[in-house]
Amino acid sequence: MASRRFLQDKFWVNFKGEHGWTPVFYDNKDIHVSLMTRRFSLKIKKFSIAYVPMAPEYEGEVSEENTEKFFNRVNLISKNLLPLLPSDTICIRYDFPIDFDSIEQRNEFILSSRNSAVKAGCPALRHSPVAVQPPDTTVLDLSKSEEEILAGMKNKWRYNVRLAVKKNVSVESHDASEEDFSRYFDIFYSLFETTSKRDGVSFHDKKYYTDLLKMSAADKNNPKVTLYLAKHEDDYLAGIITLFCSGEAVYLYGASGNIKRNLMPAYLLQWTAIRDAKKYGCPYYDFYGMPPAADEKHPMHGLYLFKTGFGGKIIHRPGSYDYVLKNNWYAFYSAAEKLRAWWHKVFLKKIAGR
């Protein structure tokens, strides 16, 4: 049974199975979980981790009682998963889909979660030092009319959408079933490389994205993954990749060039995808990942402003949690993760002047 969360859809887990992970599916009575495992090799040790993205669902309002029930369920699921995992698995990592309206509420939950887990008979669960999925995002309600969605945007955002149309920017949509799709994807990937050089954004190799688009197009029952390109005259200015499924629409990847940015192609791209997601029947559009607050000192402050300007609801999730199976090796792996995160998110950006 497909989940309303795209990360729990078997399509997504099977796609990740083509890129270093091993898909695992657990279905038993009322427990339906898609997950994946991956093997790592250090000089002194080989080990595996398991990863459960956006599951299980948290039922009811967040409260001490409901959290204990939730962690008790996590404990049960984890024990049921053990026979399906490699014997050298050091932890099961979860990204819980729990939405908070404020950073303070999210932080309060994290601070109290260790005690709640112990009370729930799940002492092996602890907050991870590194989040896999972006904990902060903004989500746009697509049950509203197009006029209501436009009215909910900041004035400048509406103006920019209309400016792009007025200046004859056009948006094309492409999927991998098209005969000349590779040409359009090469255009997008070139924009991706430009974005990486300009903004210091890392990305996957070309095959990762083309596999995603091709797998989507292979079966009409799969989530719909679409490449959008914004064009003015003979110039391609920007592009995005989105995923639509019955439960949500998600803005996955974006890229832009260095020319004609004053024509505001990024705004028209998003508005086109939002309208298409609404027609597809998605209940909401997730802009998927941004800084937690409007901090001008944050290197991604511009991204925060761009995504929140479309009028969606800002939500904060608690990040990743680890169900620890092998304490000693987990402590070593956790320390290595912290160091790696600091190296990439702080040190390399600082020496690059970002």
Coordinates of C-alpha atoms in Angstrom, one line a residue:
M1 CA 0.0 0.0 0.0
A2 CA 1.4 3.4 -1.0
S3 CA 2.1 5.9 1.7
R4 CA 1.1 9.6 1.4
R5 CA 4.7 10.3 2.1
F6 CA 6.8 10.0 -1.0
L7 CA 9.8 8.8 1.0
Q8 CA 7.7 5.8 2.1
D9 CA 6.6 5.0 -1.4
K10 CA 8.1 1.8 -2.7
F11 CA 9.0 3.6 -5.9
W12 CA 11.4 5.9 -3.9
V13 CA 12.9 3.1 -1.9
N14 CA 13.5 1.0 -5.0
F15 CA 15.0 4.0 -6.7
K16 CA 17.5 4.4 -3.8
G17 CA 18.1 0.7 -4.2
E18 CA 19.8 1.6 -7.5
H19 CA 22.1 4.0 -5.7
G20 CA 23.9 2.3 -2.9
W21 CA 21.0 1.2 -0.6
T22 CA 19.2 -2.1 -0.2
P23 CA 15.4 -1.8 -0.1
V24 CA 13.5 -3.5 2.8
F25 CA 9.8 -3.7 3.1
Y26 CA 7.9 -4.7 6.2
D27 CA 4.2 -5.4 6.1
N28 CA 2.5 -7.1 9.0
K29 CA -1.0 -6.4 10.2
D30 CA -1.1 -2.6 11.0
I31 CA 2.6 -2.1 10.5
H32 CA 3.7 -1.1 7.0
V33 CA 7.2 0.3 6.7
S34 CA 9.6 1.0 3.8
L35 CA 13.2 1.3 4.7
M36 CA 16.7 0.7 3.4
T37 CA 20.0 -0.5 4.6
R38 CA 23.6 0.5 3.6
R39 CA 27.0 -1.1 4.3
F40 CA 29.9 1.1 5.3
S41 CA 33.6 0.2 5.5
L42 CA 36.1 1.8 7.7
K43 CA 39.7 0.7 7.9
I44 CA 39.0 -1.1 11.2
K45 CA 35.4 -2.1 10.8
K46 CA 32.6 -2.9 8.4
F47 CA 29.1 -2.1 9.5
S48 CA 25.5 -1.3 8.3
I49 CA 22.9 1.2 9.2
A50 CA 19.2 1.0 8.5
Y51 CA 17.1 4.1 7.6
V52 CA 13.3 4.6 7.9
P53 CA 12.3 7.9 6.2
M54 CA 9.2 9.7 7.4
A55 CA 7.7 6.9 9.4
P56 CA 5.9 5.9 11.5
E57 CA 3.1 8.5 11.7
Y58 CA 2.5 10.3 15.0
E59 CA -1.2 10.0 16.0
G60 CA -3.0 12.9 17.6
E61 CA -1.8 16.1 19.1
V62 CA 1.7 16.2 20.5
S63 CA 1.5 15.5 24.2
E64 CA 3.5 13.5 26.8
E65 CA 1.0 10.7 26.7
N66 CA 0.9 10.4 22.9
T67 CA 4.7 10.7 22.7
E68 CA 5.1 7.7 25.0
K69 CA 2.6 5.7 23.0
F70 CA 4.5 6.8 19.8
F71 CA 7.9 5.7 21.2
N72 CA 6.4 2.4 22.4
R73 CA 5.3 1.8 18.8
V74 CA 8.7 2.7 17.5
N75 CA 10.2 0.2 19.9
L76 CA 7.8 -2.5 18.6
I77 CA 8.5 -1.7 15.0
S78 CA 12.3 -1.7 15.6
K79 CA 12.2 -5.1 17.2
N80 CA 10.1 -6.5 14.3
L81 CA 12.6 -5.1 11.8
L82 CA 15.6 -6.7 13.4
P83 CA 15.3 -10.1 11.6
L84 CA 15.3 -8.3 8.2
L85 CA 18.5 -6.4 8.9
P86 CA 22.2 -7.3 8.4
S87 CA 23.7 -8.7 11.6
D88 CA 26.2 -5.9 11.7
T89 CA 23.6 -3.1 11.7
I90 CA 24.6 -0.5 14.4
C91 CA 21.4 1.5 14.4
I92 CA 18.0 2.1 12.8
R93 CA 17.7 5.7 11.9
Y94 CA 14.3 7.3 11.7
D95 CA 13.0 10.6 10.4
F96 CA 9.8 11.1 12.3
P97 CA 7.0 13.1 10.4
I98 CA 6.1 15.2 13.4
D99 CA 5.2 18.8 12.5
F100 CA 5.7 21.7 14.9
D101 CA 4.5 25.3 14.4
S102 CA 7.5 26.9 16.1
I103 CA 11.2 26.2 16.7
E104 CA 10.5 26.4 20.5
Q105 CA 7.9 23.6 20.4
R106 CA 10.3 21.4 18.3
N107 CA 13.2 22.0 20.7
E108 CA 11.0 21.3 23.7
F109 CA 10.0 18.0 22.2
I110 CA 13.7 17.1 21.5
L111 CA 14.7 17.9 25.0
S112 CA 12.0 15.8 26.6
S113 CA 12.2 12.9 24.1
R114 CA 14.9 11.0 25.8
N115 CA 12.9 10.8 29.1
S116 CA 9.8 9.9 27.1
A117 CA 11.6 7.1 25.3
V118 CA 12.8 5.6 28.5
K119 CA 9.3 5.8 30.1
A120 CA 8.0 4.1 26.9
G121 CA 10.4 1.2 27.3
C122 CA 12.5 2.4 24.4
P123 CA 15.8 3.4 26.0
A124 CA 17.7 2.5 22.8
L125 CA 16.2 5.6 21.1
R126 CA 18.2 8.8 21.0
H127 CA 18.2 12.0 19.0
S128 CA 20.7 11.9 16.1
P129 CA 23.5 14.5 15.8
V130 CA 22.9 14.7 12.1
A131 CA 19.5 15.0 10.3
V132 CA 19.0 13.1 7.0
Q133 CA 15.9 14.9 5.8
P134 CA 15.7 18.7 6.1
P135 CA 13.9 19.4 9.4
D136 CA 12.5 22.8 8.3
T137 CA 10.2 23.5 5.3
T138 CA 7.2 25.4 4.1
V139 CA 4.1 23.7 2.8
L140 CA 1.5 25.3 0.6
D141 CA -2.2 24.2 0.9
L142 CA -3.5 23.3 -2.6
S143 CA -7.1 23.0 -1.5
K144 CA -7.4 26.7 -2.0
S145 CA -8.2 28.2 -5.4
E146 CA -5.5 29.6 -7.6
E147 CA -6.7 33.1 -6.8
E148 CA -6.5 32.4 -3.1
I149 CA -3.0 31.0 -3.4
L150 CA -1.8 34.0 -5.4
A151 CA -3.4 36.3 -2.8
G152 CA -1.5 34.4 0.0
M153 CA 1.8 35.2 -1.6
K154 CA 3.9 38.2 -0.7
N155 CA 3.2 41.2 -3.0
K156 CA 6.6 41.0 -4.6
W157 CA 6.2 37.3 -5.3
R158 CA 2.9 37.9 -7.2
Y159 CA 4.6 40.8 -9.0
N160 CA 7.5 38.6 -10.0
V161 CA 5.3 35.8 -11.4
R162 CA 3.4 38.3 -13.5
L163 CA 6.6 40.1 -14.6
A164 CA 8.0 36.8 -15.9
V165 CA 4.9 36.2 -17.9
K166 CA 4.9 39.9 -19.2
K167 CA 8.5 39.6 -20.3
N168 CA 7.6 36.4 -22.3
V169 CA 9.4 33.9 -20.1
S170 CA 7.9 30.5 -20.9
V171 CA 8.0 27.2 -19.0
E172 CA 8.3 23.8 -20.5
S173 CA 7.6 20.5 -18.8
H174 CA 9.4 17.3 -19.8
D175 CA 9.5 13.7 -18.6
A176 CA 11.8 10.8 -19.5
S177 CA 9.3 9.2 -21.9
E178 CA 10.0 11.9 -24.5
E179 CA 12.3 10.9 -27.4
D180 CA 14.5 13.9 -27.0
F181 CA 14.4 14.1 -23.2
S182 CA 18.2 13.7 -22.9
R183 CA 18.7 17.0 -24.6
Y184 CA 16.5 18.8 -22.2
F185 CA 18.1 17.1 -19.2
D186 CA 21.5 18.1 -20.4
I187 CA 20.3 21.7 -20.4
F188 CA 19.1 21.3 -16.8
Y189 CA 22.3 19.7 -15.7
S190 CA 24.4 22.5 -17.2
L191 CA 22.3 24.9 -15.1
F192 CA 22.9 22.7 -12.1
E193 CA 26.7 22.9 -12.6
T194 CA 26.4 26.7 -12.8
T195 CA 24.4 26.8 -9.6
S196 CA 27.0 24.6 -7.9
K197 CA 29.9 26.9 -8.9
R198 CA 28.0 30.0 -7.9
D199 CA 26.4 29.0 -4.7
G200 CA 28.6 26.1 -3.4
V201 CA 25.7 23.6 -3.7
S202 CA 26.7 20.0 -3.9
F203 CA 24.7 17.6 -6.1
H204 CA 24.6 14.0 -7.4
D205 CA 26.0 12.7 -10.6
K206 CA 23.9 12.9 -13.7
K207 CA 22.8 9.3 -13.6
Y208 CA 21.1 9.8 -10.2
Y209 CA 18.7 12.3 -11.6
T210 CA 18.1 10.6 -15.0
D211 CA 17.4 7.3 -13.2
L212 CA 14.8 9.0 -11.0
L213 CA 13.1 10.5 -14.1
K214 CA 13.3 7.3 -16.1
M215 CA 11.9 5.1 -13.3
S216 CA 9.0 7.5 -12.8
A217 CA 8.1 7.4 -16.5
A218 CA 8.4 3.6 -16.7
D219 CA 5.0 3.1 -15.0
K220 CA 2.0 5.4 -14.9
N221 CA 1.2 4.2 -11.3
N222 CA 4.6 5.6 -10.1
P223 CA 4.8 9.1 -8.6
K224 CA 5.1 11.6 -11.4
V225 CA 8.6 13.2 -11.6
T226 CA 8.8 16.2 -14.0
L227 CA 11.5 18.4 -15.3
Y228 CA 10.5 22.1 -15.8
L229 CA 12.6 24.5 -17.7
A230 CA 12.2 28.3 -18.0
K231 CA 13.1 29.8 -21.3
H232 CA 13.4 33.3 -22.8
E233 CA 13.9 33.6 -26.5
D234 CA 16.7 31.1 -27.2
D235 CA 18.1 31.1 -23.6
Y236 CA 17.3 28.5 -20.9
L237 CA 17.4 30.4 -17.6
A238 CA 16.4 28.0 -14.8
G239 CA 14.9 24.6 -14.1
I240 CA 13.4 22.5 -11.3
I241 CA 12.5 18.8 -10.7
T242 CA 9.3 18.0 -8.9
L243 CA 7.6 14.9 -7.7
F244 CA 3.8 14.5 -7.5
C245 CA 2.0 11.6 -5.8
S246 CA -1.5 11.2 -4.3
G247 CA -0.4 12.5 -0.9
E248 CA 1.9 15.4 -1.7
A249 CA 3.8 17.4 -4.3
V250 CA 7.5 18.1 -3.6
Y251 CA 10.0 20.5 -5.0
L252 CA 13.1 18.3 -5.1
Y253 CA 15.8 20.1 -7.0
G254 CA 16.4 23.5 -8.6
A255 CA 19.0 25.1 -10.8
S256 CA 19.5 28.5 -12.4
G257 CA 21.9 30.2 -14.8
N258 CA 23.6 33.6 -14.5
I259 CA 21.9 35.5 -17.3
K260 CA 18.5 37.3 -17.4
R261 CA 17.9 36.7 -13.7
N262 CA 16.0 40.0 -13.6
L263 CA 13.2 38.2 -15.6
M264 CA 12.4 36.2 -12.5
P265 CA 12.2 32.7 -14.1
A266 CA 12.4 30.9 -10.7
Y267 CA 9.0 32.4 -9.6
L268 CA 7.2 31.4 -12.8
L269 CA 8.7 27.9 -12.5
Q270 CA 7.3 27.4 -9.0
W271 CA 3.9 28.9 -9.9
T272 CA 3.7 26.5 -12.9
A273 CA 4.6 23.5 -10.8
I274 CA 2.1 24.6 -8.1
R275 CA -0.7 24.9 -10.6
D276 CA 0.2 21.5 -12.1
A277 CA 0.3 19.9 -8.7
K278 CA -3.2 21.2 -7.9
K279 CA -4.5 19.8 -11.2
Y280 CA -2.8 16.4 -10.4
G281 CA -4.8 16.3 -7.1
C282 CA -2.0 16.8 -4.6
P283 CA -3.3 18.2 -1.3
Y284 CA -0.2 20.3 -0.7
Y285 CA 3.1 21.5 -2.2
D286 CA 6.2 21.0 -0.1
F287 CA 9.1 23.4 -0.9
Y288 CA 11.3 20.9 1.0
G289 CA 14.1 22.3 3.0
M290 CA 15.2 25.7 4.2
P291 CA 16.9 27.4 7.2
P292 CA 14.8 27.3 10.4
A293 CA 14.4 31.0 10.7
A294 CA 14.8 34.4 8.9
D295 CA 18.4 34.8 10.0
E296 CA 20.3 37.2 7.7
K297 CA 23.6 35.7 8.8
H298 CA 22.6 32.2 7.6
P299 CA 24.3 31.4 4.3
M300 CA 20.9 30.2 2.9
H301 CA 18.9 33.2 4.1
G302 CA 17.9 33.9 0.5
L303 CA 16.5 30.5 0.1
Y304 CA 14.4 31.0 3.2
L305 CA 13.0 34.2 1.8
F306 CA 12.3 32.7 -1.6
K307 CA 10.4 29.6 -0.3
T308 CA 8.4 31.4 2.4
G309 CA 7.3 34.2 0.1
F310 CA 4.8 31.8 -1.6
G311 CA 2.6 31.9 1.4
G312 CA 2.9 28.3 2.7
K313 CA 2.8 27.2 6.3
I314 CA 6.3 27.0 8.0
I315 CA 6.8 23.7 9.8
H316 CA 9.6 22.4 11.9
R317 CA 10.4 18.7 12.4
P318 CA 12.6 17.1 15.1
G319 CA 15.2 15.7 12.7
S320 CA 16.6 12.1 12.9
Y321 CA 16.4 9.6 15.7
D322 CA 18.6 6.5 16.1
Y323 CA 17.5 3.2 17.6
V324 CA 20.9 2.1 18.8
L325 CA 21.7 -1.6 18.4
K326 CA 25.5 -1.6 19.0
N327 CA 26.5 1.1 21.5
N328 CA 30.3 1.1 21.1
W329 CA 30.4 1.3 17.3
Y330 CA 27.4 3.7 17.2
A331 CA 29.4 6.1 19.4
F332 CA 32.3 6.0 17.0
Y333 CA 30.1 6.4 14.0
S334 CA 28.2 9.3 15.6
A335 CA 31.4 11.2 16.3
A336 CA 32.5 10.7 12.8
E337 CA 29.2 12.0 11.5
K338 CA 29.6 15.2 13.6
L339 CA 33.1 15.8 12.2
R340 CA 32.0 15.2 8.6
A341 CA 29.0 17.6 9.0
W342 CA 31.3 20.3 10.5
W343 CA 33.8 19.8 7.7
H344 CA 31.2 20.3 4.9
K345 CA 28.8 22.7 6.5
V346 CA 31.2 25.0 8.3
F347 CA 34.9 24.6 7.4
L348 CA 34.7 24.2 3.6
K349 CA 32.1 27.0 3.3
K350 CA 34.2 29.3 5.5
I351 CA 37.4 28.9 3.5
A352 CA 35.3 29.5 0.3
G353 CA 34.1 32.8 1.8
R354 CA 30.5 31.7 2.1

